[in-house]
Coordinates of C-alpha atoms in Angstrom, one line a residue:
X1 CA 78.3 33.2 -64.0
X2 CA 79.8 30.1 -62.4
X3 CA 77.5 27.8 -60.7
X4 CA 79.9 27.3 -57.9
X5 CA 79.1 30.6 -56.3
X6 CA 77.5 30.0 -52.8
X7 CA 74.4 31.8 -52.0
X8 CA 73.6 33.6 -48.7
X9 CA 71.2 32.0 -46.1
X10 CA 68.2 34.1 -47.4
X11 CA 68.7 33.6 -51.2
X12 CA 69.6 29.9 -50.8
X13 CA 66.1 29.5 -49.2
X14 CA 64.1 31.6 -51.5
X15 CA 65.9 31.8 -54.7
X16 CA 68.9 29.3 -55.0
X17 CA 69.1 29.9 -58.8
X18 CA 72.2 31.0 -60.7
X19 CA 71.5 33.7 -63.5
X20 CA 73.1 31.5 -66.0
X21 CA 70.6 28.9 -65.2
X22 CA 67.6 31.1 -65.9
X23 CA 67.1 30.1 -69.5
X24 CA 66.4 26.6 -68.3
X25 CA 64.8 27.1 -65.0
X26 CA 62.3 29.7 -66.0
X27 CA 60.7 27.7 -69.0
X28 CA 60.8 24.5 -66.8
X29 CA 58.9 26.1 -63.7
X30 CA 56.4 27.7 -66.3
X31 CA 55.8 24.3 -67.9
X32 CA 55.3 22.8 -64.5
X33 CA 53.1 25.7 -63.4
X34 CA 50.8 25.4 -66.4
X35 CA 50.4 21.7 -66.2
X36 CA 49.5 21.9 -62.6
X37 CA 47.2 24.8 -63.4
X38 CA 45.4 22.9 -66.1
X39 CA 45.1 19.8 -63.7
X40 CA 43.5 21.8 -61.1
X41 CA 41.0 23.6 -63.5
X42 CA 40.1 20.2 -65.0
X43 CA 39.7 18.7 -61.5
X44 CA 37.1 21.2 -60.7
X45 CA 35.2 21.1 -64.0
X46 CA 35.1 17.1 -64.1
X47 CA 33.6 16.9 -60.7
X48 CA 31.0 19.7 -61.5
X49 CA 29.9 18.0 -64.8
X50 CA 29.5 14.5 -63.3
X51 CA 27.9 15.4 -59.9
X52 CA 25.4 18.0 -61.1
X53 CA 24.5 16.2 -64.3
X54 CA 20.8 15.3 -64.4
X55 CA 20.1 11.7 -63.1
X56 CA 23.7 11.7 -61.7
X57 CA 25.5 12.5 -58.5
X58 CA 28.6 11.9 -56.4
X59 CA 27.6 8.2 -56.2
X60 CA 28.8 7.9 -59.9
X61 CA 32.3 8.7 -59.0
X62 CA 33.4 5.3 -57.5
X63 CA 32.0 3.5 -60.5
X64 CA 33.9 5.9 -62.9
X65 CA 37.2 5.4 -61.2
X66 CA 36.8 1.5 -61.1
X67 CA 35.3 0.9 -64.5
X68 CA 36.4 3.8 -66.6
X69 CA 39.7 5.2 -65.2
X70 CA 41.3 2.0 -64.3
X71 CA 41.3 0.3 -67.7
X72 CA 41.8 3.7 -69.3
X73 CA 45.0 4.2 -67.2
X74 CA 46.3 0.8 -68.3
X75 CA 45.6 1.6 -71.9
X76 CA 47.5 5.0 -71.6
X77 CA 50.4 3.1 -70.0
X78 CA 50.4 0.7 -72.8
X79 CA 50.4 3.7 -75.4
X80 CA 53.0 5.6 -73.6
X81 CA 55.4 2.6 -73.4
X82 CA 55.0 1.9 -77.2
X83 CA 55.7 5.4 -78.0
X84 CA 58.7 5.7 -75.8
X85 CA 60.3 2.5 -77.4
X86 CA 60.0 4.1 -80.8
X87 CA 60.4 7.9 -80.3
X88 CA 62.5 10.4 -78.4
X89 CA 61.3 11.9 -75.1
X90 CA 60.6 15.2 -76.9
X91 CA 58.3 13.6 -79.7
X92 CA 56.5 11.5 -77.0
X93 CA 55.6 14.8 -75.0
X94 CA 54.3 16.2 -78.3
X95 CA 52.2 13.1 -79.1
X96 CA 50.8 12.8 -75.5
X97 CA 49.9 16.5 -75.4
X98 CA 48.2 16.2 -78.9
X99 CA 46.1 13.3 -77.5
X100 CA 44.8 15.2 -74.5
X101 CA 44.4 18.5 -76.4
X102 CA 42.7 16.8 -79.3
X103 CA 40.2 15.2 -76.9
X104 CA 39.5 18.4 -75.0
X105 CA 38.9 20.0 -78.4
X106 CA 36.6 17.2 -79.5
X107 CA 34.7 17.4 -76.1
X108 CA 34.2 21.2 -76.3
X109 CA 33.0 21.5 -79.7
X110 CA 31.4 18.3 -80.5
X111 CA 30.7 15.7 -77.5
X112 CA 29.5 18.4 -75.0
X113 CA 27.2 20.5 -77.3
X114 CA 25.7 17.3 -78.8
X115 CA 25.6 15.2 -75.6
X116 CA 21.8 15.0 -75.6
X117 CA 21.9 13.3 -79.0
X118 CA 24.8 11.1 -78.2
X119 CA 23.9 9.8 -74.8
X120 CA 21.7 6.6 -74.5
X121 CA 19.0 8.0 -72.2
X122 CA 16.3 5.4 -73.3
X123 CA 18.8 2.5 -72.7
X124 CA 19.8 4.0 -69.4
X125 CA 16.1 4.4 -68.4
X126 CA 15.6 0.8 -69.1
X127 CA 18.5 -0.2 -66.9
X128 CA 17.2 2.0 -64.0
X129 CA 13.8 0.2 -64.1
X130 CA 15.5 -3.0 -64.1
X131 CA 18.5 -2.8 -61.8
X132 CA 18.3 -2.0 -58.0
X133 CA 18.7 1.6 -56.8
X134 CA 22.3 0.9 -55.7
X135 CA 23.3 0.8 -59.4
X136 CA 22.2 4.3 -60.1
X137 CA 25.8 5.5 -60.1
X138 CA 26.9 2.8 -62.6
X139 CA 23.9 3.7 -64.8
X140 CA 24.7 7.5 -64.7
X141 CA 28.3 6.7 -65.7
X142 CA 26.8 4.9 -68.9
X143 CA 24.0 7.5 -69.5
X144 CA 26.5 10.4 -69.4
X145 CA 29.3 8.7 -71.3
X146 CA 30.5 11.9 -72.8
X147 CA 30.9 13.5 -69.3
X148 CA 32.6 10.2 -68.2
X149 CA 35.1 10.4 -70.9
X150 CA 36.0 13.9 -69.8
X151 CA 36.3 12.9 -66.2
X152 CA 38.7 10.0 -67.3
X153 CA 40.9 12.3 -69.5
X154 CA 40.9 15.1 -66.9
X155 CA 42.1 12.5 -64.1
X156 CA 44.7 11.1 -66.5
X157 CA 46.2 14.5 -67.2
X158 CA 47.8 14.6 -63.8
X159 CA 49.2 11.0 -64.3
X160 CA 50.2 11.1 -67.9
X161 CA 51.3 14.6 -68.6
X162 CA 52.7 15.6 -65.1
X163 CA 53.9 12.6 -63.5
X164 CA 55.2 10.7 -66.5
X165 CA 55.9 12.9 -69.4
X166 CA 57.1 16.1 -67.5
X167 CA 59.1 14.4 -64.9
X168 CA 60.6 12.0 -67.3
X169 CA 61.8 15.0 -69.5
X170 CA 63.0 17.0 -66.4
X171 CA 65.2 14.0 -65.1
X172 CA 66.7 13.9 -68.6
X173 CA 67.7 17.6 -69.0
X174 CA 68.4 18.5 -65.3
X175 CA 71.6 17.8 -63.6
X176 CA 72.0 16.4 -60.2
X177 CA 73.3 19.7 -58.9
X178 CA 70.4 21.7 -60.5
X179 CA 67.8 19.2 -59.3
X180 CA 68.7 19.7 -55.6
X181 CA 67.8 23.6 -56.0
X182 CA 65.1 23.4 -58.9
X183 CA 62.7 20.7 -57.7
X184 CA 61.8 22.4 -54.3
X185 CA 60.7 25.4 -56.2
X186 CA 58.6 23.5 -58.5
X187 CA 56.6 22.4 -55.6
X188 CA 56.0 26.0 -54.6
X189 CA 54.9 26.7 -58.1
X190 CA 52.4 23.9 -58.0
X191 CA 50.9 25.5 -54.8
X192 CA 50.5 28.9 -56.5
X193 CA 49.1 27.2 -59.5
X194 CA 46.5 25.8 -57.2
X195 CA 45.4 29.3 -56.0
X196 CA 45.5 30.8 -59.4
X197 CA 43.4 28.0 -61.0
X198 CA 40.9 28.3 -58.1
X199 CA 40.5 31.9 -58.8
X200 CA 40.0 31.2 -62.6
X201 CA 37.4 28.6 -61.7
X202 CA 35.5 31.0 -59.4
X203 CA 35.9 33.8 -62.2
X204 CA 34.7 31.7 -64.9
X205 CA 31.8 30.2 -63.1
X206 CA 29.6 33.2 -64.1
X207 CA 25.8 33.1 -64.2
X208 CA 25.7 35.8 -67.0
X209 CA 24.8 34.4 -70.4
X210 CA 26.4 36.2 -73.4
X211 CA 23.8 35.9 -76.3
X212 CA 26.3 37.1 -78.9
X213 CA 28.6 34.0 -78.3
X214 CA 27.2 31.2 -80.5
X215 CA 27.7 28.4 -78.0
X216 CA 25.7 27.0 -75.3
X217 CA 22.0 27.2 -74.1
X218 CA 22.7 28.7 -70.6
X219 CA 25.5 30.4 -68.7
X220 CA 27.0 27.2 -67.4
X221 CA 27.6 25.7 -70.9
X222 CA 29.5 28.9 -71.6
X223 CA 31.4 28.7 -68.4
X224 CA 32.6 25.1 -69.7
X225 CA 33.5 26.6 -73.1
X226 CA 35.6 29.3 -71.3
X227 CA 37.4 26.9 -69.0
X228 CA 38.0 24.4 -71.8
X229 CA 39.4 27.1 -74.0
X230 CA 41.7 28.2 -71.1
X231 CA 42.9 24.6 -70.8
X232 CA 43.5 24.4 -74.6
X233 CA 45.5 27.8 -74.7
X234 CA 47.5 26.8 -71.8
X235 CA 48.3 23.4 -73.4
X236 CA 49.6 25.0 -76.6
X237 CA 51.8 27.5 -74.4
X238 CA 53.1 24.4 -72.8
X239 CA 54.1 23.0 -76.1
X240 CA 55.8 26.2 -77.1
X241 CA 57.8 26.4 -73.8
X242 CA 58.8 22.7 -74.2
X243 CA 59.9 23.3 -77.7
X244 CA 62.1 26.3 -76.5
X245 CA 63.8 24.5 -73.8
X246 CA 64.4 21.4 -75.9
X247 CA 66.1 23.4 -78.6
X248 CA 67.6 26.6 -76.9
X249 CA 68.1 25.9 -73.1
X250 CA 69.7 22.6 -72.7
X251 CA 73.5 22.5 -72.4
X252 CA 74.6 19.5 -70.3
X253 CA 78.1 19.3 -68.7
X254 CA 77.1 17.1 -65.8
X255 CA 75.3 13.8 -65.3
X256 CA 71.4 14.3 -65.4
X257 CA 69.1 12.6 -62.9
X258 CA 68.1 9.9 -65.4
X259 CA 71.7 9.0 -65.8
X260 CA 72.6 8.6 -62.2
X261 CA 69.1 7.4 -60.9
X262 CA 68.1 4.0 -61.4
X263 CA 64.5 3.5 -62.8
X264 CA 62.0 3.1 -60.3
X265 CA 61.2 -0.6 -59.9
X266 CA 57.7 -1.8 -60.4
X267 CA 56.6 -5.1 -59.0
X268 CA 53.4 -7.1 -58.9
X269 CA 50.9 -7.0 -55.9
X270 CA 51.9 -10.7 -55.0
X271 CA 55.6 -9.7 -54.6
X272 CA 54.6 -6.5 -52.8
X273 CA 52.8 -8.5 -50.0
X274 CA 55.8 -10.8 -50.1
X275 CA 58.3 -8.0 -49.3
X276 CA 56.0 -6.4 -46.8
X277 CA 55.5 -9.8 -45.0
X278 CA 59.2 -10.0 -44.3
X279 CA 59.4 -6.7 -42.4
X280 CA 57.0 -5.1 -39.9
X281 CA 58.9 -1.9 -40.5
X282 CA 57.8 -1.8 -44.0
X283 CA 54.4 -3.1 -43.3
X284 CA 53.8 -0.2 -41.0
X285 CA 54.9 2.3 -43.7
X286 CA 52.5 0.4 -46.2
X287 CA 49.7 0.6 -43.8
X288 CA 50.2 4.5 -43.1
X289 CA 50.1 5.1 -47.1
X290 CA 47.2 2.7 -47.6
X291 CA 45.3 4.4 -44.6
X292 CA 45.7 8.0 -46.1
X293 CA 44.5 6.9 -49.6
X294 CA 41.5 5.0 -48.2
X295 CA 40.3 7.8 -45.8
X296 CA 40.8 10.4 -48.5
X297 CA 38.7 8.6 -51.1
X298 CA 35.9 7.2 -49.0
X299 CA 35.2 10.6 -47.2
X300 CA 35.6 12.7 -50.5
X301 CA 32.7 11.0 -52.2
X302 CA 30.3 11.6 -49.3
X303 CA 31.5 15.3 -49.0
X304 CA 31.0 16.1 -52.6
X305 CA 27.4 14.6 -52.3
X306 CA 26.9 17.1 -49.5
X307 CA 28.4 19.9 -51.6
X308 CA 25.9 19.2 -54.2
X309 CA 23.0 19.4 -51.6
X310 CA 24.4 22.8 -50.8
X311 CA 25.2 23.9 -54.2
X312 CA 22.9 22.1 -56.8
X313 CA 23.6 24.7 -59.5
X314 CA 26.8 23.8 -61.4
X315 CA 28.1 27.3 -61.5
X316 CA 27.9 27.5 -57.7
X317 CA 29.3 23.9 -57.4
X318 CA 32.3 24.7 -59.6
X319 CA 32.9 28.0 -57.8
X320 CA 33.0 26.2 -54.5
X321 CA 35.5 23.6 -55.8
X322 CA 37.5 26.7 -57.0
X323 CA 37.5 28.1 -53.4
X324 CA 38.7 24.8 -52.1
X325 CA 41.6 24.8 -54.5
X326 CA 42.5 28.4 -53.2
X327 CA 42.2 27.4 -49.6
X328 CA 44.5 24.2 -50.1
X329 CA 47.0 26.3 -51.9
X330 CA 47.0 29.1 -49.3
X331 CA 47.5 26.5 -46.4
X332 CA 50.1 24.3 -48.2
X333 CA 52.4 27.0 -49.4
X334 CA 53.3 28.5 -46.1
X335 CA 53.3 25.1 -44.4
X336 CA 55.8 23.8 -47.0
X337 CA 58.0 26.8 -46.6
X338 CA 58.0 27.6 -43.1
X339 CA 56.3 24.8 -40.8
X340 CA 57.2 21.2 -42.1
X341 CA 60.9 21.7 -42.0
X342 CA 60.8 23.2 -38.4
X343 CA 58.5 20.3 -37.4
X344 CA 61.0 17.8 -38.7
X345 CA 64.0 19.5 -37.2
X346 CA 62.5 20.3 -33.8
X347 CA 60.3 17.3 -33.0
X348 CA 60.5 13.5 -33.2
X349 CA 59.5 11.6 -36.4
X350 CA 56.5 10.2 -34.6
X351 CA 55.2 13.5 -33.5
X352 CA 55.6 15.0 -37.0
X353 CA 54.0 11.8 -38.6
X354 CA 50.8 11.8 -36.2
X355 CA 49.9 15.5 -37.3
X356 CA 48.3 14.3 -40.6
X357 CA 46.0 11.5 -39.1
X358 CA 45.1 13.6 -36.2
X359 CA 44.0 16.4 -38.4
X360 CA 42.1 13.8 -40.7
X361 CA 40.5 12.3 -37.6
X362 CA 39.3 15.5 -36.0
X363 CA 37.9 16.9 -39.2
X364 CA 36.5 13.8 -40.4
X365 CA 34.6 13.1 -36.9
X366 CA 33.2 16.7 -37.1
X367 CA 32.0 16.1 -40.7
X368 CA 30.3 12.8 -40.1
X369 CA 28.8 13.9 -36.9
X370 CA 26.9 16.9 -38.6
X371 CA 26.1 14.7 -41.5
X372 CA 24.7 11.8 -39.6
X373 CA 22.8 13.9 -36.8
X374 CA 22.0 16.9 -38.9
X375 CA 18.2 16.5 -38.2
X376 CA 18.5 16.1 -34.4
X377 CA 17.6 19.0 -31.9
X378 CA 21.1 19.2 -30.8
X379 CA 22.6 19.7 -34.3
X380 CA 19.9 22.3 -35.2
X381 CA 20.6 24.1 -31.9
X382 CA 24.3 24.2 -32.1
X383 CA 24.1 25.2 -35.8
X384 CA 21.6 28.1 -35.1
X385 CA 24.0 29.4 -32.4
X386 CA 26.5 30.0 -35.2
X387 CA 23.8 31.3 -37.4
X388 CA 24.2 28.4 -39.7
X389 CA 22.6 25.0 -40.6
X390 CA 23.8 21.4 -40.1
X391 CA 24.1 21.1 -43.8
X392 CA 26.5 24.2 -44.0
X393 CA 28.4 22.9 -41.1
X394 CA 28.8 19.5 -42.5
X395 CA 30.1 20.9 -45.8
X396 CA 32.5 23.1 -44.0
X397 CA 34.0 20.5 -41.9
X398 CA 34.2 18.2 -45.1
X399 CA 35.9 21.0 -46.8
X400 CA 38.3 21.4 -43.8
X401 CA 39.1 17.7 -44.0
X402 CA 39.7 17.8 -47.6
X403 CA 41.8 20.9 -47.7
X404 CA 44.0 20.1 -44.5
X405 CA 44.5 16.5 -45.5
X406 CA 45.8 17.6 -49.0
X407 CA 47.9 20.3 -47.7
X408 CA 49.3 17.9 -44.9
X409 CA 49.8 15.2 -47.6
X410 CA 52.1 17.5 -49.9
X411 CA 54.2 18.7 -46.9
X412 CA 54.4 16.5 -43.6
X413 CA 53.0 13.3 -44.8
X414 CA 55.3 12.9 -47.9
X415 CA 58.3 14.2 -45.9
X416 CA 57.9 11.7 -43.0
X417 CA 57.2 9.0 -45.4
X418 CA 60.3 9.6 -47.1
X419 CA 62.5 9.9 -43.9
X420 CA 61.0 6.6 -42.7
X421 CA 62.9 4.8 -45.5
X422 CA 66.3 6.2 -44.6
X423 CA 67.1 3.5 -41.8
X424 CA 66.7 0.7 -44.7
X425 CA 69.7 -0.4 -46.6
X426 CA 69.8 0.5 -50.3
X427 CA 68.2 -2.7 -51.6
X428 CA 65.5 -2.8 -49.0
X429 CA 64.9 1.0 -49.7
X430 CA 64.4 0.4 -53.4
X431 CA 62.3 -2.8 -53.1
X432 CA 60.3 -1.4 -50.2
X433 CA 59.3 1.7 -52.0
X434 CA 58.1 -0.3 -55.0
X435 CA 56.2 -2.6 -52.8
X436 CA 54.5 0.3 -50.9
X437 CA 53.8 2.1 -54.2
X438 CA 51.9 -1.1 -55.3
X439 CA 50.1 -1.9 -51.9
X440 CA 49.8 1.7 -50.4
X441 CA 49.1 4.0 -53.3
X442 CA 47.7 1.7 -56.3
X443 CA 45.8 -0.5 -54.1
X444 CA 44.7 2.2 -51.7
X445 CA 43.1 4.5 -54.4
X446 CA 41.3 1.6 -56.3
X447 CA 40.1 -0.1 -52.9
X448 CA 38.6 3.2 -51.7
X449 CA 36.5 3.2 -54.8
X450 CA 35.6 -0.4 -54.7
X451 CA 34.6 -0.1 -51.0
X452 CA 32.4 2.9 -51.5
X453 CA 30.8 1.3 -54.6
X454 CA 30.0 -1.8 -52.6
X455 CA 28.3 0.4 -49.9
X456 CA 26.2 2.1 -52.4
X457 CA 25.2 -1.1 -54.2
X458 CA 24.1 -2.7 -50.8
X459 CA 22.5 0.4 -49.2
X460 CA 21.3 2.1 -52.4
X461 CA 22.3 5.7 -51.5
X462 CA 25.3 7.5 -50.3
X463 CA 23.3 8.9 -47.4
X464 CA 22.2 5.4 -46.3
X465 CA 25.9 4.2 -46.7
X466 CA 27.4 7.2 -44.7
X467 CA 27.0 5.4 -41.2
X468 CA 29.1 2.4 -42.4
X469 CA 31.5 4.6 -44.2
X470 CA 32.0 6.5 -41.0
X471 CA 32.6 3.5 -39.0
X472 CA 35.0 2.1 -41.5
X473 CA 36.7 5.6 -41.5
X474 CA 37.3 5.3 -37.7
X475 CA 38.7 1.8 -38.0
X476 CA 41.2 2.9 -40.6
X477 CA 42.2 6.0 -38.6
X478 CA 42.8 3.7 -35.6
X479 CA 45.0 1.4 -37.8
X480 CA 46.8 4.6 -39.1
X481 CA 47.5 5.9 -35.6
X482 CA 48.7 2.6 -34.3
X483 CA 51.1 2.1 -37.3
X484 CA 52.6 5.6 -36.6
X485 CA 53.3 4.9 -33.0
X486 CA 54.6 1.3 -33.7
X487 CA 56.9 2.7 -36.6
X488 CA 58.0 5.7 -34.5
X489 CA 59.3 3.3 -31.7
X490 CA 61.2 1.2 -34.4
X491 CA 62.5 4.2 -36.0
X492 CA 63.7 5.9 -32.9
X493 CA 65.3 2.8 -31.7
X494 CA 67.2 2.5 -35.0
X495 CA 68.3 6.0 -35.1
X496 CA 69.5 6.0 -31.5
X497 CA 71.7 3.0 -32.4
X498 CA 72.5 4.4 -35.8
X499 CA 71.6 1.3 -37.6
X500 CA 70.4 0.3 -40.9
X501 CA 68.2 -2.8 -41.6
X502 CA 67.6 -5.3 -44.4
X503 CA 64.5 -7.1 -45.7
X504 CA 66.0 -10.5 -45.0
X505 CA 65.2 -10.7 -41.3
X506 CA 62.6 -9.9 -38.8
X507 CA 63.4 -8.8 -36.1
X508 CA 65.7 -6.4 -37.9
X509 CA 69.5 -6.8 -37.9
X510 CA 72.2 -4.3 -38.2
X511 CA 73.9 -4.1 -41.7
X512 CA 75.8 -0.9 -41.3
X513 CA 75.9 2.3 -39.3
X514 CA 74.6 5.6 -40.1
X515 CA 77.4 8.3 -40.1
X516 CA 77.3 11.0 -37.4
X517 CA 76.9 13.6 -40.2
X518 CA 73.9 11.8 -41.7
X519 CA 72.4 11.3 -38.2
X520 CA 72.8 15.1 -37.4
X521 CA 71.6 16.4 -40.8
X522 CA 68.3 14.5 -40.9
X523 CA 67.4 13.6 -37.3
X524 CA 68.6 16.2 -34.8
X525 CA 66.0 14.9 -32.4
X526 CA 67.6 11.3 -32.3
X527 CA 69.5 10.4 -29.2
X528 CA 72.7 8.9 -29.6
X529 CA 73.5 5.6 -27.8
X530 CA 75.6 6.1 -24.8
X531 CA 77.8 3.1 -25.8
X532 CA 78.4 5.0 -29.1
X533 CA 79.7 8.2 -27.4
X534 CA 83.5 8.6 -27.6
X535 CA 85.2 10.2 -24.6
X536 CA 87.5 12.9 -25.4

């Protein structure tokens, strides 16, 4: 079938795939789906293992992210770069998959069953008797090094396999014409994978112990086995599908994404700040991205600490995390399909961009209110009115905050962020994205863990740190909201004049005009300047 055939409105929205493309599209979306499925299963298990381990808790997470994940991410980047310089993309994918599946096999059959023999409990006890209480999270990271290693590899799965290996391969084998239709459906596949992985996490968090299975001392250890085997089986299926598409389904007659798309520029933090210092427009975008990452990371640790108080049993904790993944997928999928596009078409950029911080603010305030005032008569009375407890309501609002912030991140937040780059000229857009990736994303994620770690060291526990984390949360939200409003004013001014801007000046100067077609396509809400109107 010719790929020049035009789809109807319904099919172009739901299934814009030609029958001749199915042999490539089906295995590609299955690979993406299975990688996302594994990522979500691993995310639930890694949190459960670390948070519910003896002498451990959510306070260990910031220490793991700073002292274990960060250096391992650098090492993984080095390994990937060396492999990419020596082997083809296909071989690199197999080697990287082999590294991860090899580790998960090692963990499942050696490290986890023998963890009590391998972990330095005596040394950790000595550290606990010497160091202040605020270092308990750091000590837990060392004490449970086998679980820490699993947490690190589970976290890196999303970066190394999904973001780097899969998208690198997809851009090599997908034409520009195909990518415009394929990639949007990949996002829907990821949301569905989140729902299914949540169901699997709940299903496998069984409290039933099977005595005929020669593994584990209790039901939870067998649950870890079942989930690990699921990840391993899915991993081998991914390799099989990858092999098929590499050998059978690639027939390129058009330029691919990697051939027409310039490599994403990476710049140092020093250069990032230099670029952002030249333009308030870029600075506001960076503050928005930084604020999202900071609020997400500082609230998430406190919330997981509360979930542990509500669900101290690992099966219950893992099942709860599974339900969170289900809710996130159920919310994100319809929002991505039906709401986000309509918001962007019918309302201003600022209105659409304000939705995410307002959702985070409202749910975050409710979460911290019930957490900080859980023992007051008012909180007890309010909770009893709903037949609940302050702890349950605190966890509920924390779950709402986590679920809605992630759902809005995958839909409105990312969309409005990308649209904000359009008034920049090509050079400013390229360098600006690289700078914001350095300051907003990388610095935001690591800074959130460093800040939380600092509070825990100073105030000894997460509960004692919570008031200060809540205060910081409100300050960051204030910066986020102010940045959106300020950026919205500049954005609307530029769009009404159909202007594009550069990095060389502040205030911004016009370098070229947006076409009328480009303006109407992306910004139907933007008002044209009266001077630009042509009288017929």
